[in-house]
Coordinates of C-alpha atoms in Angstrom, one line a residue:
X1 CA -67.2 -5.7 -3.2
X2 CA -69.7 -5.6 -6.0
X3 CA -68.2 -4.0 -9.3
X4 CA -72.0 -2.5 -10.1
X5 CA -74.7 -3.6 -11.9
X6 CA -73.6 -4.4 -15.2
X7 CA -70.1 -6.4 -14.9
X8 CA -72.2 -8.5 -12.2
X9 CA -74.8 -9.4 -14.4
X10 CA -71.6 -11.1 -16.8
X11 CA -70.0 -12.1 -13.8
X12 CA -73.7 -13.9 -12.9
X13 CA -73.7 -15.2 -16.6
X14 CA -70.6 -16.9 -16.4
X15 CA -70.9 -18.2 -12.9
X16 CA -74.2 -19.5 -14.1
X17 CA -71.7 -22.0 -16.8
X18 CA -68.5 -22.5 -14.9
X19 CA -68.0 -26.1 -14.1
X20 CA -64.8 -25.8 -11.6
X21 CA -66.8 -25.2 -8.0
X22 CA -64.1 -23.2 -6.5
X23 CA -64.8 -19.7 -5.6
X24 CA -64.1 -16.8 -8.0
X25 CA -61.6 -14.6 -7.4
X26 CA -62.6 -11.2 -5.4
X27 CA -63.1 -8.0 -7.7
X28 CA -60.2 -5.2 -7.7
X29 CA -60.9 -1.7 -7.5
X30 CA -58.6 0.6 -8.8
X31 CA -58.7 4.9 -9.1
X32 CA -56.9 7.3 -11.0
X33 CA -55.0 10.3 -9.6
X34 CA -56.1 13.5 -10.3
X35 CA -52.8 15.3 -10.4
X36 CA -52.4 14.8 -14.8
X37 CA -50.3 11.7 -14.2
X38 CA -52.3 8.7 -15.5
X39 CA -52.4 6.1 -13.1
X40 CA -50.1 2.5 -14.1
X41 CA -51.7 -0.6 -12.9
X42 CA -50.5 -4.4 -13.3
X43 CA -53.3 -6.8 -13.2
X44 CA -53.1 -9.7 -12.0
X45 CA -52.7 -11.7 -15.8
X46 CA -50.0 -9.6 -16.6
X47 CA -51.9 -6.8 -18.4
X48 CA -51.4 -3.6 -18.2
X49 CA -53.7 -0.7 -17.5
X50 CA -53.5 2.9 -17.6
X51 CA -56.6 5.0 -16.0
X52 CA -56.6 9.2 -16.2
X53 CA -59.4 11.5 -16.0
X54 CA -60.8 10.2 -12.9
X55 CA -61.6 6.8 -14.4
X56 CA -61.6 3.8 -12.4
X57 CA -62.1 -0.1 -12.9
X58 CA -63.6 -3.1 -11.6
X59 CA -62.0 -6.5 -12.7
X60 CA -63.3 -9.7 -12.2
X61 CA -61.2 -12.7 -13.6
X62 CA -62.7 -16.1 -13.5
X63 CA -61.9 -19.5 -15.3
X64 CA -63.7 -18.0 -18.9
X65 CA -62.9 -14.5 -19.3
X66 CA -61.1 -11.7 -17.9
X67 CA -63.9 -9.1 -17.1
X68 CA -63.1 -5.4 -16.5
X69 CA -65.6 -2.4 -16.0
X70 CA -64.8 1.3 -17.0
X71 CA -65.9 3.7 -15.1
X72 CA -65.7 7.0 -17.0
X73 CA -62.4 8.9 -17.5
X74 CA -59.9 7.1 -20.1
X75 CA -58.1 4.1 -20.0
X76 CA -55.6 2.6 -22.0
X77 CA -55.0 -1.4 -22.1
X78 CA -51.8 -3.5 -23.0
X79 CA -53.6 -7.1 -23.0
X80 CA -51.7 -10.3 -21.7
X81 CA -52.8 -13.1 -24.6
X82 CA -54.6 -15.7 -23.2
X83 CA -56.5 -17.6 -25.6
X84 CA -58.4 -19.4 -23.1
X85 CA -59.8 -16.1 -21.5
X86 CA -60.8 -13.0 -23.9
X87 CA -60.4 -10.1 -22.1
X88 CA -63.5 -7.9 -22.3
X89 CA -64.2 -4.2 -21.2
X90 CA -67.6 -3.1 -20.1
X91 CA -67.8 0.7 -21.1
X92 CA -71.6 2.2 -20.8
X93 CA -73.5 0.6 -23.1
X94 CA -70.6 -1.2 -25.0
X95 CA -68.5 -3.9 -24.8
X96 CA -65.1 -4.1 -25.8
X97 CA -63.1 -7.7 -26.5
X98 CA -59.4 -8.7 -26.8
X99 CA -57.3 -11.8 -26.6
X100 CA -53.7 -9.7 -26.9
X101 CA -53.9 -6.2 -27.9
X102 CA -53.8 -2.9 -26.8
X103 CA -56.6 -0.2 -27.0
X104 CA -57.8 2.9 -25.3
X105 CA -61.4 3.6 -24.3
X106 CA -62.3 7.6 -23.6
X107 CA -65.3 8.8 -21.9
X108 CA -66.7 12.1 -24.1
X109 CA -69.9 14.3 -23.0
X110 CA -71.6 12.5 -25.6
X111 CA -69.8 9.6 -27.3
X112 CA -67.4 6.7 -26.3
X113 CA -64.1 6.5 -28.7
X114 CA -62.2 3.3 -28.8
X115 CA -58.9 3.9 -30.6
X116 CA -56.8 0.4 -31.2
X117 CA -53.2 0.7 -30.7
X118 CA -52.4 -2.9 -31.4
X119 CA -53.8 -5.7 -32.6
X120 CA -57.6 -6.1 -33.1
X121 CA -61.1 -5.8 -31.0
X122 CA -64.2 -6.6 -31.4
X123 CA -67.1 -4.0 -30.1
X124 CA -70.7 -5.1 -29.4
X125 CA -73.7 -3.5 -27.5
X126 CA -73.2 -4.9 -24.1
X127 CA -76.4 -6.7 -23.9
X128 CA -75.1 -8.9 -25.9
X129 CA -71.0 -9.7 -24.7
X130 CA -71.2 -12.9 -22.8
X131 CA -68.9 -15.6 -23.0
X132 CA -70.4 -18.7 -24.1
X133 CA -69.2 -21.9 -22.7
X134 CA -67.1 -24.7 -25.1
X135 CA -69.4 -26.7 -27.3
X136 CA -72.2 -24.3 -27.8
X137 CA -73.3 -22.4 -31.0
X138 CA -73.9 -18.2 -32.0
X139 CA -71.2 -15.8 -31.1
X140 CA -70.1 -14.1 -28.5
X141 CA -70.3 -11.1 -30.1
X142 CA -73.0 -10.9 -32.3
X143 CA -73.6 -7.7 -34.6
X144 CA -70.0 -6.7 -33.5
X145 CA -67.7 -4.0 -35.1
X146 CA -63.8 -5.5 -35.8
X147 CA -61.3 -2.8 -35.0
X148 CA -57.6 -3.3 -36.8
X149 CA -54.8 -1.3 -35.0
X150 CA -54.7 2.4 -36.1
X151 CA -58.9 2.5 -36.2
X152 CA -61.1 4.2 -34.2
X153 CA -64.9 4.2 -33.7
X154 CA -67.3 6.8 -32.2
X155 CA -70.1 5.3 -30.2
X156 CA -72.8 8.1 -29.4
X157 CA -74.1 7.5 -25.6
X158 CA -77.2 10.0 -26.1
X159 CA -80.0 9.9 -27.9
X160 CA -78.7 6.6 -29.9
X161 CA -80.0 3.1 -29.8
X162 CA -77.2 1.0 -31.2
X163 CA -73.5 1.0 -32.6
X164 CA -72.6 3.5 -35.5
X165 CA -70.6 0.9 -37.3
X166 CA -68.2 3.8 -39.0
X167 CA -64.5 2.8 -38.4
X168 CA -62.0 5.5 -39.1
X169 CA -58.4 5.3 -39.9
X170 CA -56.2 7.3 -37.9
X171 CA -52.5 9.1 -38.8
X172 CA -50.1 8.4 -36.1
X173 CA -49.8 11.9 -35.2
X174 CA -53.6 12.2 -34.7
X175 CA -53.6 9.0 -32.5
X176 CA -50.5 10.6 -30.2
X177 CA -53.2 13.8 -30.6
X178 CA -55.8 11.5 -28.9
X179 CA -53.9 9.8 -26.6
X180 CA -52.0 12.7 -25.3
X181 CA -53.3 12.1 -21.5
X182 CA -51.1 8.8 -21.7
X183 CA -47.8 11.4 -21.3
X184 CA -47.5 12.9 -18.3
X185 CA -46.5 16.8 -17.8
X186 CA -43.1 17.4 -15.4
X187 CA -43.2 20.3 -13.0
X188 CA -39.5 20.4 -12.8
X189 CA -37.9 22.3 -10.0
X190 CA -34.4 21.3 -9.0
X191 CA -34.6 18.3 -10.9
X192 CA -31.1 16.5 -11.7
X193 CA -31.0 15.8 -15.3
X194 CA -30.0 12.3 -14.3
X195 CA -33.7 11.9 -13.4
X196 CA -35.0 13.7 -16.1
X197 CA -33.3 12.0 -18.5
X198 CA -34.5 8.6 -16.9
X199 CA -38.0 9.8 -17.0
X200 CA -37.9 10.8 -20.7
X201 CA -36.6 7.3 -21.6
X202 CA -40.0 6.1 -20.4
X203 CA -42.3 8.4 -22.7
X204 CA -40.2 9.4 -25.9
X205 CA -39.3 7.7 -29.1
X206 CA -35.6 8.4 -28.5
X207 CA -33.1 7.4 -26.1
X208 CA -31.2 9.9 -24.3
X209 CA -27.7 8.9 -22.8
X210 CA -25.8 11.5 -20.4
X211 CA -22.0 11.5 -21.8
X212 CA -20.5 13.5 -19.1
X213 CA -20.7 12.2 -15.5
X214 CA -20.5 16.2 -14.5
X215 CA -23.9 16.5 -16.2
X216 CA -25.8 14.6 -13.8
X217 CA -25.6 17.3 -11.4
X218 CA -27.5 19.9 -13.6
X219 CA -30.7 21.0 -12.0
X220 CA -33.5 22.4 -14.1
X221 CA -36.8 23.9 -13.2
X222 CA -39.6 24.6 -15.5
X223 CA -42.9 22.4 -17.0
X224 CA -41.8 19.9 -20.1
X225 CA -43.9 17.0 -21.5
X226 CA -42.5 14.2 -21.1
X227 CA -42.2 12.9 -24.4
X228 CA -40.9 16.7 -25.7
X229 CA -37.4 15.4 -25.9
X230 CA -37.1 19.0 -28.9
X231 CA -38.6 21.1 -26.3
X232 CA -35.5 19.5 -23.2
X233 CA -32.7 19.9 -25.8
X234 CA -33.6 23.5 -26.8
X235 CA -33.8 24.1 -22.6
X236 CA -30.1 22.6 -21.7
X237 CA -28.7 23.9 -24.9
X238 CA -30.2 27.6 -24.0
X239 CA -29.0 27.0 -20.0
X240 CA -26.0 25.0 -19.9
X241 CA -24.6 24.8 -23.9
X242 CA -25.1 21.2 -23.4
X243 CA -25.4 19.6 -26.9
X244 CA -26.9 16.7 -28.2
X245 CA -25.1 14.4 -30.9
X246 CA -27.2 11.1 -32.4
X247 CA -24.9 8.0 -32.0
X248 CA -27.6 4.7 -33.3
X249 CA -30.1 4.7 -31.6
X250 CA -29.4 7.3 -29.2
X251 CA -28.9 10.8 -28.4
X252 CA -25.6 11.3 -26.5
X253 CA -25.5 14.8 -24.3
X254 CA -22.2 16.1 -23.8
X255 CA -20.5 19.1 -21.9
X256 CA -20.0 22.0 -24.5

């Protein structure tokens, strides 16, 4: 059950501190499928996890932090605050640390990229990422880079010997461009639009509402990104002449 060398030896610091002599709670391991939809995990805090590129984690959660090791691939984060507990990612030779937040961390063939979504992290060489106990002095995170939502840093994983400390602000079209992975690509073949149209309300900035009841027996067949809702109009309008009218906040399809 060990999560490998490097979340044991926090694991072993914090053990080494802890007060409360239960035991700790056993590690998780968790995989990625392989088929281009990112995997959805719930841990057990609440947080949420995303894993794609056959990444997979560790997590180890004890009384003083919430520790989590990536293992290649990408993975994307929605952090439960807890105060009490920061939530820290082990990523190579990084370490990556949230209270509540959300961030992605992306395995290149020769950097690590951690792209903040939400919130703020803090990013440290791992060597030096330990929780300290209540009532002791230095940080936690010394020599760390602070990441506000929207940044992203490049952390080189050959040939360097410590952090390149150059944040970069990011558009929102090139952080969707990043985090494409995170949207999954329907093979559609027979699909009701009833289900379609349920999935696309999980990915896409719009809502779309089905006005007819007789349109939830449409079937459609072809390869759409889930968050292409442009791309799923242009395909019923073309098929069926169903149209699309914006009513709020939604988009209302209706028999032509």
């Amino acid at each position: 059950m060990a999560g490998g060398a490097a979340i044991m030896a926090v694991v072993a610091a914090v053990m080494f501190w802890r007060s409360d002599p239960r035991p700790l709670p056993l590690p998780e391991r968790i995989a990625a499928r392989t088929d281009g939809v990112p995997t959805h995990q719930v841990l057990s805090d609440g947080s949420r996890v995303e894993l794609d590129g056959g990444a997979r984690i560790n997590v180890a959660f004890t009384p003083l932090a919430r520790l989590v090791e990536l293992k290649g691939g990408s993975a994307h984060f929605q952090v439960t605050k807890d105060a009490r507990r920061p939530f820290i990612v082990t990523a190579g030779t990084i370490n990556v640390r949230a209270v509540g937040t959300a961030f992605a961390i992306q395995f290149g063939r020769s950097e690590l990229e951690v792209i903040v979504t939400e919130g703020r992290v803090s990013v440290a060489e791992n060597s030096v990422t330990v929780p300290k106990p209540a009532g002791t002095s230095g940080s936690p995170l010394g020599g760390a880079i602070t990441l506000d939502a929207g940044h992203r840093v490049l952390i080189p994983t050959i040939g360097a010997d410590e952090l390149v400390k150059v944040p970069q602000l990011l558009s929102v079209a090139e952080i969707n461009d990043r985090l494409q992975w995170r949207i999954p690509r329907l093979e559609l073949s027979g699909t009701s639009l009833a289900d379609i149209v349920a999935t696309f309300n999980q990915y896409s900035g719009k809502r779309l509402v089905i006005g007819d009841t007789n349109l939830n027996r449409l079937e459609l067949s072809g390869t759409l990104r889930a968050d292409n809702v442009d791309a799923l109009l242009r395909l019923l309008h073309a098929e069926f002449g169903v149209v699309a009218a914006q009513h709020g906040e939604e988009l209302m399809l209706r028999s032509p």
